[in-house]
Amino acid sequence: MGIRIIQPMKGDDINRSHKLLDRLDKISRKSVRHFAKNFLEAETVPDFCSIEIETQNRCNNDCAFCPVNRHNDTRKPAVMDEKIFYSIIDQLHDMDYHGVVCLQSNNEPLLDGRILKFAEYVHAKLPAAGKTLFTNGILLDTKKFLSLAKNLDRFVIDNYNDNFELIPSVKKVLADISSPDDFKCDILISLRKKNQKLNTRAGTAPNRINEENKFRPQSACNLPFTQMIVRPDGTTAKCCNDPLNALTTGDLSVQTLREIWRGKVYQELRKEMFFNGRQNIDGCEFCDLLGLQYALPTSAAPNEFKRLVDEIRLRKNLSAMYIFDTPRTEKLSSCSRRTALFLTVSSTSAEPKTKNIISSRRNRPLPNGRLC
């Protein structure tokens, strides 16, 4: 994989007009409703595909868009008991979990001195999961960098500088790395500004909280169907945009992960979201997170893709499905570059049916295994 430096947003404002948001909302309404309907009709509640574990609840940065930056944080300081952390990972192991494990949520993970050994434990216990960590890099040094890169699948350093320059700690790490392309981990250094206006963080982003004519999405949100958030005290929140736990969905000191995920609070939240949308849910009314959005690290993508293919094959009564993908690194003719062929063999027909599912340029695969 190696190290990549990216600049996801050049300006100071995400600048999504109401017209664009309306369009995204209409698309989201159909896709999320279809996804949620299948989820609610399943005989057994499907497991979450992303879990964020907040081992302590503080950050050392002062980004203007964050409702819990070091100047605004109203949460009572808390540190997760190691027994709770190891219990979470052991439960995921017993579940044969192959989704995403993020070792942070609304916090800076490197403020927890145990994070390196936690990452090592997750790497050993959950080989099929996508191990991910986001950090602002302020406390990063070469030793921490190498340890995390060895045990993660996706390592994102949000480098906050209003001139898009590397901060000193990140610059020092890069200077110490002799072979930046030799890492198996997907390492992203994201050049960002502290004062950028991003999404609304469910209406809590400090630099957007006083905006007039706020957009009110009509579509449901997919996060109650896909994501679990664990706070340091072992309680679980409804989503990553709920840093203050407006809704507590469970408590891992007295419940298991699956008991919480399949429990009454989550199910009532999902039904409310499915039938009535966001309007009556505290903290969701002005949230502009739209679509089926979650990140799937490259290492986890094959297992997740195989699971989806097997599910489709059984549903369609197919004896086999074959996927042929052209790697982007190969030098190919322009007509075949970035092209995939999707072949299925029906149980009632010996002739394979071929369908081009990714066009050469118009519908390029999204980077880093992001599913929308």
Coordinates of C-alpha atoms in Angstrom, one line a residue:
M1 CA 0.0 0.0 0.0
G2 CA 2.5 2.6 1.2
I3 CA 2.1 6.2 2.2
R4 CA -0.1 8.6 0.3
I5 CA -0.5 12.4 0.9
I6 CA -3.9 13.7 -0.2
Q7 CA -5.8 17.0 0.0
P8 CA -9.5 16.1 0.0
M9 CA -10.8 19.6 0.2
K10 CA -9.0 22.7 -1.0
G11 CA -11.4 25.5 0.2
D12 CA -12.8 26.4 3.6
D13 CA -16.3 25.3 3.0
I14 CA -17.8 22.0 1.8
N15 CA -20.2 24.2 -0.1
R16 CA -23.1 21.9 -0.7
S17 CA -26.1 23.8 -1.9
H18 CA -29.7 22.9 -0.9
K19 CA -30.2 21.9 -4.5
L20 CA -27.4 19.4 -4.4
L21 CA -28.5 18.2 -0.9
D22 CA -32.1 17.7 -2.2
R23 CA -30.8 15.6 -5.0
L24 CA -28.6 13.5 -2.7
D25 CA -31.5 13.2 -0.3
K26 CA -33.8 11.8 -3.0
I27 CA -31.2 9.2 -4.0
S28 CA -30.5 8.4 -0.4
R29 CA -34.3 7.9 0.3
K30 CA -34.5 5.0 -2.1
S31 CA -31.2 3.3 -1.4
V32 CA -31.4 3.5 2.4
R33 CA -35.1 2.5 2.5
H34 CA -34.3 -0.6 0.4
F35 CA -31.4 -1.5 2.7
A36 CA -33.3 -0.8 5.9
K37 CA -36.3 -2.8 4.7
N38 CA -34.2 -5.9 4.1
F39 CA -32.5 -5.4 7.4
L40 CA -35.8 -5.2 9.4
E41 CA -37.3 -8.2 7.5
A42 CA -34.4 -10.5 8.2
E43 CA -35.2 -13.5 10.5
T44 CA -32.1 -12.7 12.6
V45 CA -30.9 -9.1 13.1
P46 CA -27.8 -8.8 10.8
D47 CA -24.6 -7.8 12.7
F48 CA -23.1 -4.3 12.4
C49 CA -20.4 -3.8 9.8
S50 CA -18.5 -1.0 11.6
I51 CA -17.6 -0.5 15.2
E52 CA -15.8 2.5 16.8
I53 CA -14.2 2.0 20.2
E54 CA -13.4 5.2 22.1
T55 CA -10.9 4.2 24.8
Q56 CA -10.7 7.7 26.3
N57 CA -12.8 10.7 25.4
R58 CA -10.5 13.7 25.0
C59 CA -8.9 15.5 22.0
N60 CA -5.8 17.7 22.0
N61 CA -6.8 19.8 19.0
D62 CA -9.2 22.8 18.5
C63 CA -10.8 22.3 15.1
A64 CA -13.7 24.7 14.6
F65 CA -16.0 22.0 13.1
C66 CA -15.7 19.6 16.1
P67 CA -18.3 19.8 18.9
V68 CA -15.9 18.2 21.3
N69 CA -12.6 20.0 20.6
R70 CA -10.4 20.8 23.5
H71 CA -12.1 24.1 24.1
N72 CA -15.8 22.9 23.8
D73 CA -15.8 19.5 25.3
T74 CA -18.4 19.2 28.1
R75 CA -18.0 15.5 28.6
K76 CA -16.8 14.1 31.9
P77 CA -13.3 12.7 31.3
A78 CA -13.3 9.0 31.1
V79 CA -10.9 6.1 30.3
M80 CA -12.0 2.7 29.3
D81 CA -11.4 -0.2 31.6
E82 CA -9.0 -2.7 29.9
K83 CA -11.4 -5.6 30.7
I84 CA -14.1 -3.9 28.7
F85 CA -11.8 -3.4 25.7
Y86 CA -10.6 -6.9 25.7
S87 CA -14.1 -8.3 26.2
I88 CA -15.3 -6.3 23.1
I89 CA -12.5 -7.7 20.9
D90 CA -13.0 -11.3 22.2
Q91 CA -16.7 -11.0 21.5
L92 CA -15.9 -9.8 17.9
H93 CA -13.6 -12.8 17.6
D94 CA -16.3 -15.2 18.6
M95 CA -18.7 -13.6 16.1
D96 CA -16.2 -14.2 13.3
Y97 CA -16.4 -10.5 12.7
H98 CA -15.1 -9.3 9.3
G99 CA -16.3 -5.7 9.3
V100 CA -14.4 -2.5 10.3
V101 CA -12.9 -1.9 13.7
C102 CA -12.0 1.8 14.4
L103 CA -9.8 2.4 17.4
Q104 CA -11.3 5.8 18.0
S105 CA -14.5 7.8 17.7
N106 CA -14.9 11.4 18.9
N107 CA -11.4 11.5 20.5
E108 CA -7.7 11.5 19.8
P109 CA -6.5 7.9 20.2
L110 CA -2.8 8.7 20.8
L111 CA -3.8 10.4 24.1
D112 CA -4.3 6.8 25.4
G113 CA -0.8 5.3 26.1
R114 CA -2.3 1.8 25.7
I115 CA -3.4 2.3 22.1
L116 CA -0.3 0.5 20.7
K117 CA -0.9 -2.7 22.6
F118 CA -4.7 -2.5 21.9
A119 CA -4.0 -2.3 18.2
E120 CA -1.6 -5.3 18.5
Y121 CA -4.3 -7.3 20.3
V122 CA -6.9 -6.4 17.7
H123 CA -4.5 -7.4 14.9
A124 CA -3.9 -10.8 16.5
K125 CA -7.6 -11.6 17.4
L126 CA -9.4 -10.2 14.3
P127 CA -7.4 -11.2 11.2
A128 CA -10.5 -10.9 8.9
A129 CA -11.6 -7.4 10.2
G130 CA -10.4 -4.1 8.8
K131 CA -8.4 -2.4 11.5
T132 CA -8.5 1.4 11.2
L133 CA -7.3 4.4 13.2
F134 CA -7.6 8.1 12.6
T135 CA -5.2 10.5 14.4
N136 CA -4.4 14.2 14.2
G137 CA -0.7 13.3 14.4
I138 CA 0.3 15.8 17.0
L139 CA 1.6 13.1 19.4
L140 CA 2.9 10.8 16.6
D141 CA 6.5 9.7 16.5
T142 CA 8.4 7.2 14.4
K143 CA 8.1 4.4 17.0
K144 CA 4.3 4.8 17.3
F145 CA 4.0 5.1 13.5
L146 CA 5.8 1.9 12.8
S147 CA 3.9 0.0 15.5
L148 CA 0.5 1.1 14.3
A149 CA 1.4 0.6 10.6
K150 CA 2.3 -3.0 11.4
N151 CA -1.0 -3.7 13.1
L152 CA -3.5 -1.7 11.1
D153 CA -5.1 -2.1 7.6
R154 CA -5.9 1.6 7.3
F155 CA -4.1 4.4 9.1
V156 CA -5.3 8.0 8.5
I157 CA -3.3 11.0 9.7
D158 CA -5.5 14.1 9.6
N159 CA -2.8 16.7 9.2
Y160 CA -4.4 20.0 10.3
N161 CA -2.7 23.1 9.1
D162 CA -4.4 26.2 7.5
N163 CA -1.6 26.4 4.9
F164 CA -1.8 22.7 4.0
E165 CA 1.7 22.2 5.3
L166 CA 2.9 19.1 7.2
I167 CA 2.9 19.6 10.9
P168 CA 6.4 19.0 12.6
S169 CA 5.6 15.6 14.1
V170 CA 4.4 14.2 10.7
K171 CA 7.3 15.8 8.8
K172 CA 9.7 14.2 11.3
V173 CA 8.2 10.7 10.8
L174 CA 8.3 11.0 7.1
A175 CA 12.0 12.0 7.3
D176 CA 12.7 8.9 9.3
I177 CA 11.0 6.5 6.9
S178 CA 13.4 5.2 4.3
S179 CA 11.0 3.2 2.2
P180 CA 7.5 4.8 2.3
D181 CA 6.1 2.3 -0.3
D182 CA 7.0 -0.9 1.6
F183 CA 4.1 -0.8 4.1
K184 CA 1.2 -3.3 3.7
C185 CA -1.0 -0.9 5.6
D186 CA -3.0 1.7 3.6
I187 CA -1.5 5.0 5.1
L188 CA -3.2 8.3 4.2
I189 CA -1.8 11.7 5.3
S190 CA -4.8 14.0 4.7
L191 CA -4.0 17.7 4.5
R192 CA -6.8 19.6 6.1
K193 CA -7.6 23.0 7.7
K194 CA -8.8 23.4 11.2
N195 CA -11.5 26.0 10.3
Q196 CA -13.1 24.2 7.4
K197 CA -16.9 23.9 7.3
L198 CA -17.7 20.3 6.8
N199 CA -21.0 18.5 7.4
T200 CA -23.2 19.6 10.3
R201 CA -22.2 16.7 12.7
A202 CA -25.9 16.2 13.3
G203 CA -26.4 19.9 13.9
T204 CA -23.6 20.2 16.5
A205 CA -20.7 21.5 14.5
P206 CA -19.8 24.8 16.3
N207 CA -19.0 26.7 13.0
R208 CA -22.3 25.8 11.5
I209 CA -24.7 25.7 14.5
N210 CA -26.0 29.2 13.9
E211 CA -26.7 28.9 10.2
E212 CA -30.1 30.0 9.0
N213 CA -32.2 28.1 6.6
K214 CA -30.8 24.7 7.7
F215 CA -31.3 21.7 5.4
R216 CA -33.7 19.1 6.8
P217 CA -33.2 15.7 5.1
Q218 CA -36.2 13.6 4.4
S219 CA -34.3 10.3 3.9
A220 CA -33.6 7.8 6.6
C221 CA -30.0 7.3 7.9
N222 CA -28.2 4.0 7.5
L223 CA -26.0 4.2 10.6
P224 CA -28.4 2.6 13.1
F225 CA -28.3 -0.4 10.7
T226 CA -24.6 -0.6 10.2
Q227 CA -22.6 1.1 12.9
M228 CA -22.0 0.6 16.7
I229 CA -20.2 3.2 18.8
V230 CA -18.7 2.3 22.2
R231 CA -17.8 5.0 24.7
P232 CA -15.1 4.7 27.4
D233 CA -17.6 3.8 30.2
G234 CA -18.9 0.9 28.1
T235 CA -22.1 2.5 27.0
T236 CA -23.0 2.6 23.3
A237 CA -24.3 5.6 21.3
K238 CA -26.6 5.8 18.4
C239 CA -23.9 6.9 15.9
C240 CA -20.6 8.6 15.4
N241 CA -22.3 12.0 15.2
D242 CA -23.6 11.7 18.7
P243 CA -20.5 12.5 20.8
L244 CA -22.6 13.5 23.9
N245 CA -24.8 10.4 23.8
A246 CA -28.1 12.0 23.2
L247 CA -29.3 8.4 23.0
T248 CA -27.7 5.6 24.9
T249 CA -28.4 2.3 23.2
G250 CA -26.9 -0.1 25.7
D251 CA -24.2 -0.8 28.4
L252 CA -21.5 -3.4 27.8
S253 CA -20.9 -3.8 31.6
V254 CA -24.2 -5.7 31.7
Q255 CA -24.9 -6.7 28.1
T256 CA -23.1 -8.3 25.2
L257 CA -22.5 -6.6 21.8
R258 CA -25.2 -8.7 20.2
E259 CA -27.7 -8.2 23.0
I260 CA -27.3 -4.4 22.6
W261 CA -27.4 -4.5 18.8
R262 CA -30.5 -6.7 18.7
G263 CA -32.1 -5.1 21.7
K264 CA -35.2 -3.0 22.1
V265 CA -33.6 0.5 22.0
Y266 CA -31.8 -0.2 18.7
Q267 CA -34.8 -1.8 17.1
E268 CA -37.2 1.0 18.1
L269 CA -34.6 3.5 16.7
R270 CA -34.5 1.6 13.4
K271 CA -38.2 1.4 13.1
E272 CA -38.6 5.1 13.8
M273 CA -36.0 5.9 11.3
F274 CA -37.5 3.6 8.6
F275 CA -41.2 4.7 9.0
N276 CA -40.8 8.4 9.9
G277 CA -37.3 9.4 8.9
R278 CA -35.1 11.6 11.1
Q279 CA -37.6 14.3 12.1
N280 CA -38.6 13.0 15.5
I281 CA -35.2 11.7 16.6
D282 CA -33.1 13.9 18.9
G283 CA -29.9 15.0 17.1
C284 CA -30.9 13.7 13.7
E285 CA -33.2 16.4 12.4
F286 CA -30.5 18.5 10.7
C287 CA -27.9 15.8 10.1
D288 CA -26.7 15.9 6.5
L289 CA -25.1 12.4 6.4
L290 CA -26.7 10.9 3.4
G291 CA -26.6 7.6 1.5
L292 CA -25.1 4.2 2.4
Q293 CA -21.8 5.6 3.6
Y294 CA -19.2 3.6 5.5
A295 CA -15.5 3.0 4.8
L296 CA -14.3 -0.6 4.2
P297 CA -10.5 -0.9 4.3
T298 CA -8.9 -2.7 1.4
S299 CA -7.8 -5.7 3.5
A300 CA -11.4 -6.3 4.6
A301 CA -13.0 -5.8 1.2
P302 CA -12.4 -9.3 -0.3
N303 CA -14.1 -11.0 2.7
E304 CA -17.0 -8.6 2.7
F305 CA -17.4 -8.9 -1.1
K306 CA -17.3 -12.7 -0.9
R307 CA -20.0 -12.6 1.7
L308 CA -22.2 -10.3 -0.4
V309 CA -21.6 -12.5 -3.5
D310 CA -22.6 -15.7 -1.6
E311 CA -25.7 -14.0 -0.4
I312 CA -26.7 -12.9 -3.9
R313 CA -25.9 -16.4 -5.3
L314 CA -28.2 -18.1 -2.8
R315 CA -31.0 -15.6 -3.2
K316 CA -30.9 -15.9 -7.0
N317 CA -30.5 -19.7 -7.0
L318 CA -27.3 -19.6 -8.9
S319 CA -24.8 -22.5 -8.9
A320 CA -21.8 -20.2 -9.2
M321 CA -20.8 -16.6 -9.6
Y322 CA -17.5 -15.4 -11.0
I323 CA -16.0 -11.9 -10.7
F324 CA -13.1 -10.8 -12.9
D325 CA -11.5 -7.5 -12.0
T326 CA -8.7 -5.6 -13.9
P327 CA -6.2 -4.1 -11.4
R328 CA -5.6 -0.4 -12.0
T329 CA -1.8 -0.9 -11.8
E330 CA -1.7 -3.0 -15.0
K331 CA -0.8 -1.3 -18.2
L332 CA -3.7 -2.0 -20.5
S333 CA -5.4 -0.6 -23.5
S334 CA -7.7 2.3 -22.9
C335 CA -10.8 0.3 -23.7
S336 CA -10.0 -2.3 -21.0
R337 CA -8.6 -0.2 -18.3
R338 CA -10.6 -0.1 -15.0
T339 CA -13.1 -2.6 -16.5
A340 CA -14.7 -5.5 -14.6
L341 CA -16.7 -8.4 -15.9
F342 CA -19.5 -9.9 -13.9
L343 CA -20.3 -13.5 -14.8
T344 CA -23.0 -15.7 -13.4
V345 CA -23.9 -19.3 -14.1
S346 CA -27.5 -20.0 -13.4
S347 CA -28.6 -23.4 -12.0
T348 CA -31.0 -23.8 -15.0
S349 CA -28.5 -22.8 -17.7
A350 CA -25.0 -23.8 -18.6
E351 CA -24.3 -20.7 -20.5
P352 CA -22.6 -17.9 -18.6
K353 CA -24.3 -14.5 -18.7
T354 CA -21.8 -11.6 -19.0
K355 CA -22.5 -8.1 -17.8
N356 CA -20.1 -5.1 -17.7
I357 CA -20.7 -3.7 -14.2
I358 CA -18.0 -1.0 -14.2
S359 CA -17.5 1.1 -17.3
S360 CA -14.1 2.2 -18.4
R361 CA -14.2 5.8 -17.1
R362 CA -17.7 7.0 -16.2
N363 CA -18.2 4.7 -13.1
R364 CA -14.8 4.3 -11.7
P365 CA -14.5 2.2 -8.6
L366 CA -14.3 4.3 -5.5
P367 CA -10.9 4.4 -3.7
N368 CA -10.0 2.7 -0.4
G369 CA -12.9 0.3 -0.6
R370 CA -15.6 2.9 0.1
L371 CA -19.1 1.6 -0.4
C372 CA -21.9 4.0 -1.1

